[in-house]
Each structure stands twice: as C-alpha cells, then as structure tokens.
Amino acid sequence: MISTLYSIIYMALEILQLLILVYCIVSWIPSISNHPIVRTLNDFIEPLLRPFRRIKFGGAGMMIDFAPLLALLSIWVLQSFVLKYLFILLMNISS
C-alpha cells in the first residue's frame, strides 16, 4: 500500500517535471500561445511558478526567468530526499 502510494506520488512529480519542461519549450514559440492546450498548460503551471518568480537574480536588465529551473530543482529535492525519507519513515512505522 505504502509503496504504491510512493510510486503514484513519484510519478506525479515526474509528470509535473515534464509539464514544466514542455511549458518552457512552448513559451519560445509565440505562434501557438493561443492554442487551447497551451492555455490549459499555462493555467496549470503558472501558479506553481509564481512563488519562484518572487526570487530575483541579477540586475534590472536580466531577461532570464529562473522560476522553471527553481521549480524543477524543488521537485528534484522532493523526490530525492523528502519523499524517500518519508517513505522509509512510513515503512518503519507500519512494520
């Protein structure tokens, strides 16, 4: 039961990483920005990136958005450390 839950959460985070990467690639193609799928993707990903956009790097002339990178890094930390140790803790409690 716990390993199934772990797998589901891990896969959901993998899909989220993929969606963030697709969001980044699609953002470079302005001609498809009004497509319904792209708008749905934007509606889903933008709220996740908003907290990371508050973190500012560089000066006023900086044109690079680091929010997707920070979001991907956060998901990686969740997968690599938090989720793994939570799974180990739950396995020890249940046995």
PDB file of N, CA and C in Angstrom:
ATOM      1  N   MET A   1       0.825  -1.201   0.000  1.00  0.00           N
ATOM      2  CA  MET A   1       0.000   0.000   0.000  1.00  0.00           C
ATOM      3  C   MET A   1       0.868   1.264   0.000  1.00  0.00           C
ATOM      4  N   ILE A   2       1.845   1.287   0.908  1.00  0.00           N
ATOM      5  CA  ILE A   2       2.702   2.469   1.018  1.00  0.00           C
ATOM      6  C   ILE A   2       3.592   2.599  -0.215  1.00  0.00           C
ATOM      7  N   SER A   3       4.090   1.465  -0.716  1.00  0.00           N
ATOM      8  CA  SER A   3       4.950   1.539  -1.903  1.00  0.00           C
ATOM      9  C   SER A   3       4.152   1.979  -3.131  1.00  0.00           C
ATOM     10  N   THR A   4       2.882   1.605  -3.192  1.00  0.00           N
ATOM     11  CA  THR A   4       2.033   2.060  -4.291  1.00  0.00           C
ATOM     12  C   THR A   4       1.812   3.561  -4.211  1.00  0.00           C
ATOM     13  N   LEU A   5       1.552   4.048  -3.019  1.00  0.00           N
ATOM     14  CA  LEU A   5       1.376   5.486  -2.813  1.00  0.00           C
ATOM     15  C   LEU A   5       2.653   6.240  -3.176  1.00  0.00           C
ATOM     16  N   TYR A   6       3.798   5.700  -2.763  1.00  0.00           N
ATOM     17  CA  TYR A   6       5.090   6.296  -3.106  1.00  0.00           C
ATOM     18  C   TYR A   6       5.252   6.372  -4.624  1.00  0.00           C
ATOM     19  N   SER A   7       4.929   5.282  -5.313  1.00  0.00           N
ATOM     20  CA  SER A   7       5.066   5.242  -6.772  1.00  0.00           C
ATOM     21  C   SER A   7       4.154   6.255  -7.451  1.00  0.00           C
ATOM     22  N   ILE A   8       2.935   6.386  -6.949  1.00  0.00           N
ATOM     23  CA  ILE A   8       1.989   7.340  -7.534  1.00  0.00           C
ATOM     24  C   ILE A   8       2.484   8.769  -7.354  1.00  0.00           C
ATOM     25  N   ILE A   9       2.943   9.104  -6.154  1.00  0.00           N
ATOM     26  CA  ILE A   9       3.443  10.461  -5.895  1.00  0.00           C
ATOM     27  C   ILE A   9       4.693  10.731  -6.726  1.00  0.00           C
ATOM     28  N   TYR A  10       5.594   9.757  -6.783  1.00  0.00           N
ATOM     29  CA  TYR A  10       6.823   9.921  -7.554  1.00  0.00           C
ATOM     30  C   TYR A  10       6.511  10.145  -9.033  1.00  0.00           C
ATOM     31  N   MET A  11       5.577   9.355  -9.570  1.00  0.00           N
ATOM     32  CA  MET A  11       5.195   9.510 -10.978  1.00  0.00           C
ATOM     33  C   MET A  11       4.517  10.847 -11.229  1.00  0.00           C
ATOM     34  N   ALA A  12       3.687  11.293 -10.302  1.00  0.00           N
ATOM     35  CA  ALA A  12       3.027  12.594 -10.451  1.00  0.00           C
ATOM     36  C   ALA A  12       4.067  13.709 -10.509  1.00  0.00           C
ATOM     37  N   LEU A  13       5.109  13.602  -9.686  1.00  0.00           N
ATOM     38  CA  LEU A  13       6.172  14.606  -9.712  1.00  0.00           C
ATOM     39  C   LEU A  13       6.971  14.527 -11.014  1.00  0.00           C
ATOM     40  N   GLU A  14       7.161  13.322 -11.540  1.00  0.00           N
ATOM     41  CA  GLU A  14       7.833  13.162 -12.837  1.00  0.00           C
ATOM     42  C   GLU A  14       7.022  13.827 -13.948  1.00  0.00           C
ATOM     43  N   ILE A  15       5.719  13.618 -13.934  1.00  0.00           N
ATOM     44  CA  ILE A  15       4.845  14.234 -14.938  1.00  0.00           C
ATOM     45  C   ILE A  15       4.876  15.746 -14.804  1.00  0.00           C
ATOM     46  N   LEU A  16       4.891  16.232 -13.571  1.00  0.00           N
ATOM     47  CA  LEU A  16       4.964  17.676 -13.338  1.00  0.00           C
ATOM     48  C   LEU A  16       6.262  18.248 -13.903  1.00  0.00           C
ATOM     49  N   GLN A  17       7.369  17.545 -13.719  1.00  0.00           N
ATOM     50  CA  GLN A  17       8.636  17.994 -14.303  1.00  0.00           C
ATOM     51  C   GLN A  17       8.536  18.061 -15.826  1.00  0.00           C
ATOM     52  N   LEU A  18       7.949  17.049 -16.412  1.00  0.00           N
ATOM     53  CA  LEU A  18       7.784  17.028 -17.864  1.00  0.00           C
ATOM     54  C   LEU A  18       6.911  18.186 -18.331  1.00  0.00           C
ATOM     55  N   LEU A  19       5.836  18.472 -17.614  1.00  0.00           N
ATOM     56  CA  LEU A  19       4.956  19.583 -17.983  1.00  0.00           C
ATOM     57  C   LEU A  19       5.675  20.926 -17.885  1.00  0.00           C
ATOM     58  N   ILE A  20       6.533  21.080 -16.885  1.00  0.00           N
ATOM     59  CA  ILE A  20       7.301  22.322 -16.758  1.00  0.00           C
ATOM     60  C   ILE A  20       8.262  22.468 -17.938  1.00  0.00           C
ATOM     61  N   LEU A  21       8.904  21.382 -18.331  1.00  0.00           N
ATOM     62  CA  LEU A  21       9.806  21.439 -19.489  1.00  0.00           C
ATOM     63  C   LEU A  21       9.044  21.761 -20.769  1.00  0.00           C
ATOM     64  N   VAL A  22       7.885  21.152 -20.954  1.00  0.00           N
ATOM     65  CA  VAL A  22       7.059  21.449 -22.130  1.00  0.00           C
ATOM     66  C   VAL A  22       6.632  22.908 -22.098  1.00  0.00           C
ATOM     67  N   TYR A  23       6.251  23.403 -20.928  1.00  0.00           N
ATOM     68  CA  TYR A  23       5.871  24.813 -20.760  1.00  0.00           C
ATOM     69  C   TYR A  23       7.008  25.733 -21.208  1.00  0.00           C
ATOM     70  N   CYS A  24       8.232  25.405 -20.817  1.00  0.00           N
ATOM     71  CA  CYS A  24       9.390  26.229 -21.198  1.00  0.00           C
ATOM     72  C   CYS A  24       9.606  26.216 -22.709  1.00  0.00           C
ATOM     73  N   ILE A  25       9.530  25.053 -23.300  1.00  0.00           N
ATOM     74  CA  ILE A  25       9.746  24.948 -24.744  1.00  0.00           C
ATOM     75  C   ILE A  25       8.649  25.674 -25.509  1.00  0.00           C
ATOM     76  N   VAL A  26       7.406  25.490 -25.085  1.00  0.00           N
ATOM     77  CA  VAL A  26       6.271  26.126 -25.761  1.00  0.00           C
ATOM     78  C   VAL A  26       6.332  27.645 -25.619  1.00  0.00           C
ATOM     79  N   SER A  27       6.894  28.125 -24.528  1.00  0.00           N
ATOM     80  CA  SER A  27       6.967  29.578 -24.329  1.00  0.00           C
ATOM     81  C   SER A  27       7.886  30.249 -25.348  1.00  0.00           C
ATOM     82  N   TRP A  28       8.740  29.486 -25.995  1.00  0.00           N
ATOM     83  CA  TRP A  28       9.630  30.030 -27.019  1.00  0.00           C
ATOM     84  C   TRP A  28       8.958  30.101 -28.385  1.00  0.00           C
ATOM     85  N   ILE A  29       7.747  29.552 -28.507  1.00  0.00           N
ATOM     86  CA  ILE A  29       7.037  29.518 -29.790  1.00  0.00           C
ATOM     87  C   ILE A  29       5.786  30.384 -29.664  1.00  0.00           C
ATOM     88  N   PRO A  30       5.893  31.669 -29.969  1.00  0.00           N
ATOM     89  CA  PRO A  30       4.755  32.569 -29.746  1.00  0.00           C
ATOM     90  C   PRO A  30       3.547  32.288 -30.633  1.00  0.00           C
ATOM     91  N   SER A  31       3.741  31.636 -31.766  1.00  0.00           N
ATOM     92  CA  SER A  31       2.620  31.417 -32.687  1.00  0.00           C
ATOM     93  C   SER A  31       1.579  30.436 -32.150  1.00  0.00           C
ATOM     94  N   ILE A  32       1.937  29.621 -31.157  1.00  0.00           N
ATOM     95  CA  ILE A  32       0.966  28.665 -30.618  1.00  0.00           C
ATOM     96  C   ILE A  32       0.482  29.042 -29.221  1.00  0.00           C
ATOM     97  N   SER A  33       0.778  30.251 -28.795  1.00  0.00           N
ATOM     98  CA  SER A  33       0.427  30.646 -27.426  1.00  0.00           C
ATOM     99  C   SER A  33      -1.074  30.716 -27.178  1.00  0.00           C
ATOM    100  N   ASN A  34      -1.880  30.838 -28.227  1.00  0.00           N
ATOM    101  CA  ASN A  34      -3.333  30.901 -28.057  1.00  0.00           C
ATOM    102  C   ASN A  34      -4.025  29.556 -28.247  1.00  0.00           C
ATOM    103  N   HIS A  35      -3.266  28.509 -28.455  1.00  0.00           N
ATOM    104  CA  HIS A  35      -3.857  27.183 -28.610  1.00  0.00           C
ATOM    105  C   HIS A  35      -4.469  26.753 -27.269  1.00  0.00           C
ATOM    106  N   PRO A  36      -5.641  26.117 -27.287  1.00  0.00           N
ATOM    107  CA  PRO A  36      -6.309  25.740 -26.027  1.00  0.00           C
ATOM    108  C   PRO A  36      -5.470  24.842 -25.117  1.00  0.00           C
ATOM    109  N   ILE A  37      -4.703  23.935 -25.701  1.00  0.00           N
ATOM    110  CA  ILE A  37      -3.862  23.061 -24.877  1.00  0.00           C
ATOM    111  C   ILE A  37      -2.764  23.872 -24.204  1.00  0.00           C
ATOM    112  N   VAL A  38      -2.177  24.804 -24.927  1.00  0.00           N
ATOM    113  CA  VAL A  38      -1.120  25.651 -24.367  1.00  0.00           C
ATOM    114  C   VAL A  38      -1.690  26.544 -23.271  1.00  0.00           C
ATOM    115  N   ARG A  39      -2.882  27.076 -23.481  1.00  0.00           N
ATOM    116  CA  ARG A  39      -3.509  27.906 -22.444  1.00  0.00           C
ATOM    117  C   ARG A  39      -3.812  27.087 -21.195  1.00  0.00           C
ATOM    118  N   THR A  40      -4.258  25.850 -21.370  1.00  0.00           N
ATOM    119  CA  THR A  40      -4.506  24.968 -20.226  1.00  0.00           C
ATOM    120  C   THR A  40      -3.207  24.667 -19.495  1.00  0.00           C
ATOM    121  N   LEU A  41      -2.151  24.409 -20.250  1.00  0.00           N
ATOM    122  CA  LEU A  41      -0.840  24.175 -19.650  1.00  0.00           C
ATOM    123  C   LEU A  41      -0.387  25.403 -18.865  1.00  0.00           C
ATOM    124  N   ASN A  42      -0.551  26.588 -19.438  1.00  0.00           N
ATOM    125  CA  ASN A  42      -0.197  27.827 -18.744  1.00  0.00           C
ATOM    126  C   ASN A  42      -1.008  27.997 -17.463  1.00  0.00           C
ATOM    127  N   ASP A  43      -2.308  27.717 -17.539  1.00  0.00           N
ATOM    128  CA  ASP A  43      -3.164  27.845 -16.359  1.00  0.00           C
ATOM    129  C   ASP A  43      -2.755  26.890 -15.248  1.00  0.00           C
ATOM    130  N   PHE A  44      -2.192  25.752 -15.616  1.00  0.00           N
ATOM    131  CA  PHE A  44      -1.764  24.768 -14.623  1.00  0.00           C
ATOM    132  C   PHE A  44      -0.385  25.080 -14.055  1.00  0.00           C
ATOM    133  N   ILE A  45       0.551  25.487 -14.902  1.00  0.00           N
ATOM    134  CA  ILE A  45       1.946  25.663 -14.484  1.00  0.00           C
ATOM    135  C   ILE A  45       2.200  27.030 -13.847  1.00  0.00           C
ATOM    136  N   GLU A  46       1.570  28.072 -14.344  1.00  0.00           N
ATOM    137  CA  GLU A  46       1.830  29.427 -13.830  1.00  0.00           C
ATOM    138  C   GLU A  46       1.670  29.552 -12.309  1.00  0.00           C
ATOM    139  N   PRO A  47       0.604  29.023 -11.698  1.00  0.00           N
ATOM    140  CA  PRO A  47       0.501  29.131 -10.233  1.00  0.00           C
ATOM    141  C   PRO A  47       1.630  28.411  -9.496  1.00  0.00           C
ATOM    142  N   LEU A  48       2.181  27.364 -10.101  1.00  0.00           N
ATOM    143  CA  LEU A  48       3.297  26.661  -9.477  1.00  0.00           C
ATOM    144  C   LEU A  48       4.592  27.465  -9.558  1.00  0.00           C
ATOM    145  N   LEU A  49       4.728  28.260 -10.617  1.00  0.00           N
ATOM    146  CA  LEU A  49       5.948  29.045 -10.806  1.00  0.00           C
ATOM    147  C   LEU A  49       5.908  30.388 -10.080  1.00  0.00           C
ATOM    148  N   ARG A  50       4.719  30.854  -9.767  1.00  0.00           N
ATOM    149  CA  ARG A  50       4.558  32.185  -9.167  1.00  0.00           C
ATOM    150  C   ARG A  50       5.417  32.399  -7.908  1.00  0.00           C
ATOM    151  N   PRO A  51       5.467  31.456  -6.958  1.00  0.00           N
ATOM    152  CA  PRO A  51       6.319  31.696  -5.778  1.00  0.00           C
ATOM    153  C   PRO A  51       7.802  31.848  -6.120  1.00  0.00           C
ATOM    154  N   PHE A  52       8.249  31.147  -7.146  1.00  0.00           N
ATOM    155  CA  PHE A  52       9.655  31.217  -7.537  1.00  0.00           C
ATOM    156  C   PHE A  52       9.974  32.503  -8.290  1.00  0.00           C
ATOM    157  N   ARG A  53       8.979  33.124  -8.869  1.00  0.00           N
ATOM    158  CA  ARG A  53       9.202  34.377  -9.594  1.00  0.00           C
ATOM    159  C   ARG A  53       9.483  35.524  -8.636  1.00  0.00           C
ATOM    160  N   ARG A  54       9.133  35.369  -7.377  1.00  0.00           N
ATOM    161  CA  ARG A  54       9.418  36.416  -6.383  1.00  0.00           C
ATOM    162  C   ARG A  54      10.906  36.500  -6.067  1.00  0.00           C
ATOM    163  N   ILE A  55      11.627  35.413  -6.319  1.00  0.00           N
ATOM    164  CA  ILE A  55      13.067  35.379  -6.079  1.00  0.00           C
ATOM    165  C   ILE A  55      13.749  36.051  -7.261  1.00  0.00           C
ATOM    166  N   LYS A  56      14.494  37.096  -6.991  1.00  0.00           N
ATOM    167  CA  LYS A  56      15.132  37.883  -8.057  1.00  0.00           C
ATOM    168  C   LYS A  56      16.627  37.572  -8.122  1.00  0.00           C
ATOM    169  N   PHE A  57      17.117  37.409  -9.342  1.00  0.00           N
ATOM    170  CA  PHE A  57      18.537  37.209  -9.599  1.00  0.00           C
ATOM    171  C   PHE A  57      19.028  38.321 -10.513  1.00  0.00           C
ATOM    172  N   GLY A  58      20.248  38.738 -10.315  1.00  0.00           N
ATOM    173  CA  GLY A  58      20.849  39.716 -11.212  1.00  0.00           C
ATOM    174  C   GLY A  58      20.245  41.101 -11.092  1.00  0.00           C
ATOM    175  N   GLY A  59      20.516  41.921 -12.098  1.00  0.00           N
ATOM    176  CA  GLY A  59      20.055  43.304 -12.103  1.00  0.00           C
ATOM    177  C   GLY A  59      18.755  43.481 -12.858  1.00  0.00           C
ATOM    178  N   ALA A  60      18.419  44.737 -13.102  1.00  0.00           N
ATOM    179  CA  ALA A  60      17.158  45.071 -13.764  1.00  0.00           C
ATOM    180  C   ALA A  60      17.150  44.634 -15.224  1.00  0.00           C
ATOM    181  N   GLY A  61      18.312  44.551 -15.859  1.00  0.00           N
ATOM    182  CA  GLY A  61      18.381  44.179 -17.264  1.00  0.00           C
ATOM    183  C   GLY A  61      18.359  42.677 -17.515  1.00  0.00           C
ATOM    184  N   MET A  62      18.202  41.893 -16.468  1.00  0.00           N
ATOM    185  CA  MET A  62      18.218  40.437 -16.590  1.00  0.00           C
ATOM    186  C   MET A  62      16.940  39.949 -17.264  1.00  0.00           C
ATOM    187  N   MET A  63      17.075  39.206 -18.358  1.00  0.00           N
ATOM    188  CA  MET A  63      15.913  38.760 -19.126  1.00  0.00           C
ATOM    189  C   MET A  63      15.636  37.263 -18.962  1.00  0.00           C
ATOM    190  N   ILE A  64      16.343  36.596 -18.071  1.00  0.00           N
ATOM    191  CA  ILE A  64      16.179  35.156 -17.907  1.00  0.00           C
ATOM    192  C   ILE A  64      15.260  34.883 -16.722  1.00  0.00           C
ATOM    193  N   ASP A  65      14.259  34.032 -16.950  1.00  0.00           N
ATOM    194  CA  ASP A  65      13.332  33.635 -15.902  1.00  0.00           C
ATOM    195  C   ASP A  65      13.835  32.324 -15.292  1.00  0.00           C
ATOM    196  N   PHE A  66      14.266  32.393 -14.043  1.00  0.00           N
ATOM    197  CA  PHE A  66      14.786  31.210 -13.368  1.00  0.00           C
ATOM    198  C   PHE A  66      13.710  30.419 -12.635  1.00  0.00           C
ATOM    199  N   ALA A  67      12.465  30.856 -12.684  1.00  0.00           N
ATOM    200  CA  ALA A  67      11.383  30.185 -11.958  1.00  0.00           C
ATOM    201  C   ALA A  67      11.226  28.714 -12.364  1.00  0.00           C
ATOM    202  N   PRO A  68      11.230  28.369 -13.656  1.00  0.00           N
ATOM    203  CA  PRO A  68      11.113  26.945 -14.003  1.00  0.00           C
ATOM    204  C   PRO A  68      12.282  26.112 -13.482  1.00  0.00           C
ATOM    205  N   LEU A  69      13.486  26.670 -13.546  1.00  0.00           N
ATOM    206  CA  LEU A  69      14.651  25.953 -13.039  1.00  0.00           C
ATOM    207  C   LEU A  69      14.531  25.716 -11.538  1.00  0.00           C
ATOM    208  N   LEU A  70      14.107  26.738 -10.806  1.00  0.00           N
ATOM    209  CA  LEU A  70      13.934  26.591  -9.362  1.00  0.00           C
ATOM    210  C   LEU A  70      12.814  25.606  -9.032  1.00  0.00           C
ATOM    211  N   ALA A  71      11.756  25.603  -9.827  1.00  0.00           N
ATOM    212  CA  ALA A  71      10.664  24.646  -9.615  1.00  0.00           C
ATOM    213  C   ALA A  71      11.147  23.218  -9.869  1.00  0.00           C
ATOM    214  N   LEU A  72      11.908  23.022 -10.945  1.00  0.00           N
ATOM    215  CA  LEU A  72      12.448  21.693 -11.235  1.00  0.00           C
ATOM    216  C   LEU A  72      13.405  21.237 -10.139  1.00  0.00           C
ATOM    217  N   LEU A  73      14.216  22.149  -9.649  1.00  0.00           N
ATOM    218  CA  LEU A  73      15.135  21.823  -8.563  1.00  0.00           C
ATOM    219  C   LEU A  73      14.366  21.442  -7.298  1.00  0.00           C
ATOM    220  N   SER A  74      13.306  22.154  -7.009  1.00  0.00           N
ATOM    221  CA  SER A  74      12.485  21.850  -5.832  1.00  0.00           C
ATOM    222  C   SER A  74      11.823  20.481  -5.950  1.00  0.00           C
ATOM    223  N   ILE A  75      11.338  20.165  -7.134  1.00  0.00           N
ATOM    224  CA  ILE A  75      10.726  18.850  -7.347  1.00  0.00           C
ATOM    225  C   ILE A  75      11.770  17.754  -7.195  1.00  0.00           C
ATOM    226  N   TRP A  76      12.961  17.999  -7.702  1.00  0.00           N
ATOM    227  CA  TRP A  76      14.040  17.026  -7.564  1.00  0.00           C
ATOM    228  C   TRP A  76      14.365  16.786  -6.094  1.00  0.00           C
ATOM    229  N   VAL A  77      14.430  17.854  -5.302  1.00  0.00           N
ATOM    230  CA  VAL A  77      14.692  17.714  -3.864  1.00  0.00           C
ATOM    231  C   VAL A  77      13.569  16.921  -3.205  1.00  0.00           C
ATOM    232  N   LEU A  78      12.329  17.215  -3.574  1.00  0.00           N
ATOM    233  CA  LEU A  78      11.194  16.462  -3.031  1.00  0.00           C
ATOM    234  C   LEU A  78      11.319  14.975  -3.350  1.00  0.00           C
ATOM    235  N   GLN A  79      11.655  14.663  -4.588  1.00  0.00           N
ATOM    236  CA  GLN A  79      11.768  13.265  -4.994  1.00  0.00           C
ATOM    237  C   GLN A  79      12.965  12.582  -4.350  1.00  0.00           C
ATOM    238  N   SER A  80      14.095  13.249  -4.346  1.00  0.00           N
ATOM    239  CA  SER A  80      15.340  12.617  -3.924  1.00  0.00           C
ATOM    240  C   SER A  80      15.482  12.484  -2.418  1.00  0.00           C
ATOM    241  N   PHE A  81      14.962  13.440  -1.684  1.00  0.00           N
ATOM    242  CA  PHE A  81      15.184  13.431  -0.246  1.00  0.00           C
ATOM    243  C   PHE A  81      13.896  13.301   0.555  1.00  0.00           C
ATOM    244  N   VAL A  82      13.008  14.240   0.409  1.00  0.00           N
ATOM    245  CA  VAL A  82      11.812  14.295   1.250  1.00  0.00           C
ATOM    246  C   VAL A  82      10.948  13.057   1.052  1.00  0.00           C
ATOM    247  N   LEU A  83      10.605  12.755  -0.174  1.00  0.00           N
ATOM    248  CA  LEU A  83       9.728  11.620  -0.451  1.00  0.00           C
ATOM    249  C   LEU A  83      10.388  10.305  -0.051  1.00  0.00           C
ATOM    250  N   LYS A  84      11.676  10.180  -0.330  1.00  0.00           N
ATOM    251  CA  LYS A  84      12.394   8.955   0.006  1.00  0.00           C
ATOM    252  C   LYS A  84      12.425   8.729   1.520  1.00  0.00           C
ATOM    253  N   TYR A  85      12.764   9.770   2.293  1.00  0.00           N
ATOM    254  CA  TYR A  85      12.839   9.612   3.740  1.00  0.00           C
ATOM    255  C   TYR A  85      11.463   9.470   4.375  1.00  0.00           C
ATOM    256  N   LEU A  86      10.470  10.100   3.810  1.00  0.00           N
ATOM    257  CA  LEU A  86       9.102   9.923   4.283  1.00  0.00           C
ATOM    258  C   LEU A  86       8.653   8.482   4.048  1.00  0.00           C
ATOM    259  N   PHE A  87       8.992   7.921   2.904  1.00  0.00           N
ATOM    260  CA  PHE A  87       8.669   6.533   2.605  1.00  0.00           C
ATOM    261  C   PHE A  87       9.350   5.597   3.599  1.00  0.00           C
ATOM    262  N   ILE A  88      10.627   5.830   3.877  1.00  0.00           N
ATOM    263  CA  ILE A  88      11.357   4.996   4.838  1.00  0.00           C
ATOM    264  C   ILE A  88      10.723   5.103   6.218  1.00  0.00           C
ATOM    265  N   LEU A  89      10.368   6.305   6.626  1.00  0.00           N
ATOM    266  CA  LEU A  89       9.727   6.515   7.923  1.00  0.00           C
ATOM    267  C   LEU A  89       8.393   5.776   7.999  1.00  0.00           C
ATOM    268  N   LEU A  90       7.584   5.884   6.967  1.00  0.00           N
ATOM    269  CA  LEU A  90       6.290   5.200   6.954  1.00  0.00           C
ATOM    270  C   LEU A  90       6.449   3.685   6.936  1.00  0.00           C
ATOM    271  N   MET A  91       7.454   3.188   6.251  1.00  0.00           N
ATOM    272  CA  MET A  91       7.702   1.743   6.243  1.00  0.00           C
ATOM    273  C   MET A  91       8.099   1.255   7.630  1.00  0.00           C
ATOM    274  N   ASN A  92       8.897   2.047   8.348  1.00  0.00           N
ATOM    275  CA  ASN A  92       9.303   1.663   9.701  1.00  0.00           C
ATOM    276  C   ASN A  92       8.134   1.715  10.670  1.00  0.00           C
ATOM    277  N   ILE A  93       7.248   2.679  10.498  1.00  0.00           N
ATOM    278  CA  ILE A  93       6.092   2.805  11.380  1.00  0.00           C
ATOM    279  C   ILE A  93       5.110   1.663  11.140  1.00  0.00           C
ATOM    280  N   SER A  94       4.907   1.293   9.880  1.00  0.00           N
ATOM    281  CA  SER A  94       3.908   0.270   9.561  1.00  0.00           C
ATOM    282  C   SER A  94       4.374  -1.148   9.876  1.00  0.00           C
ATOM    283  N   SER A  95       5.671  -1.345  10.045  1.00  0.00           N
ATOM    284  CA  SER A  95       6.153  -2.709  10.322  1.00  0.00           C
ATOM    285  C   SER A  95       6.343  -2.988  11.792  1.00  0.00           C
TER     286      SER A  95
END
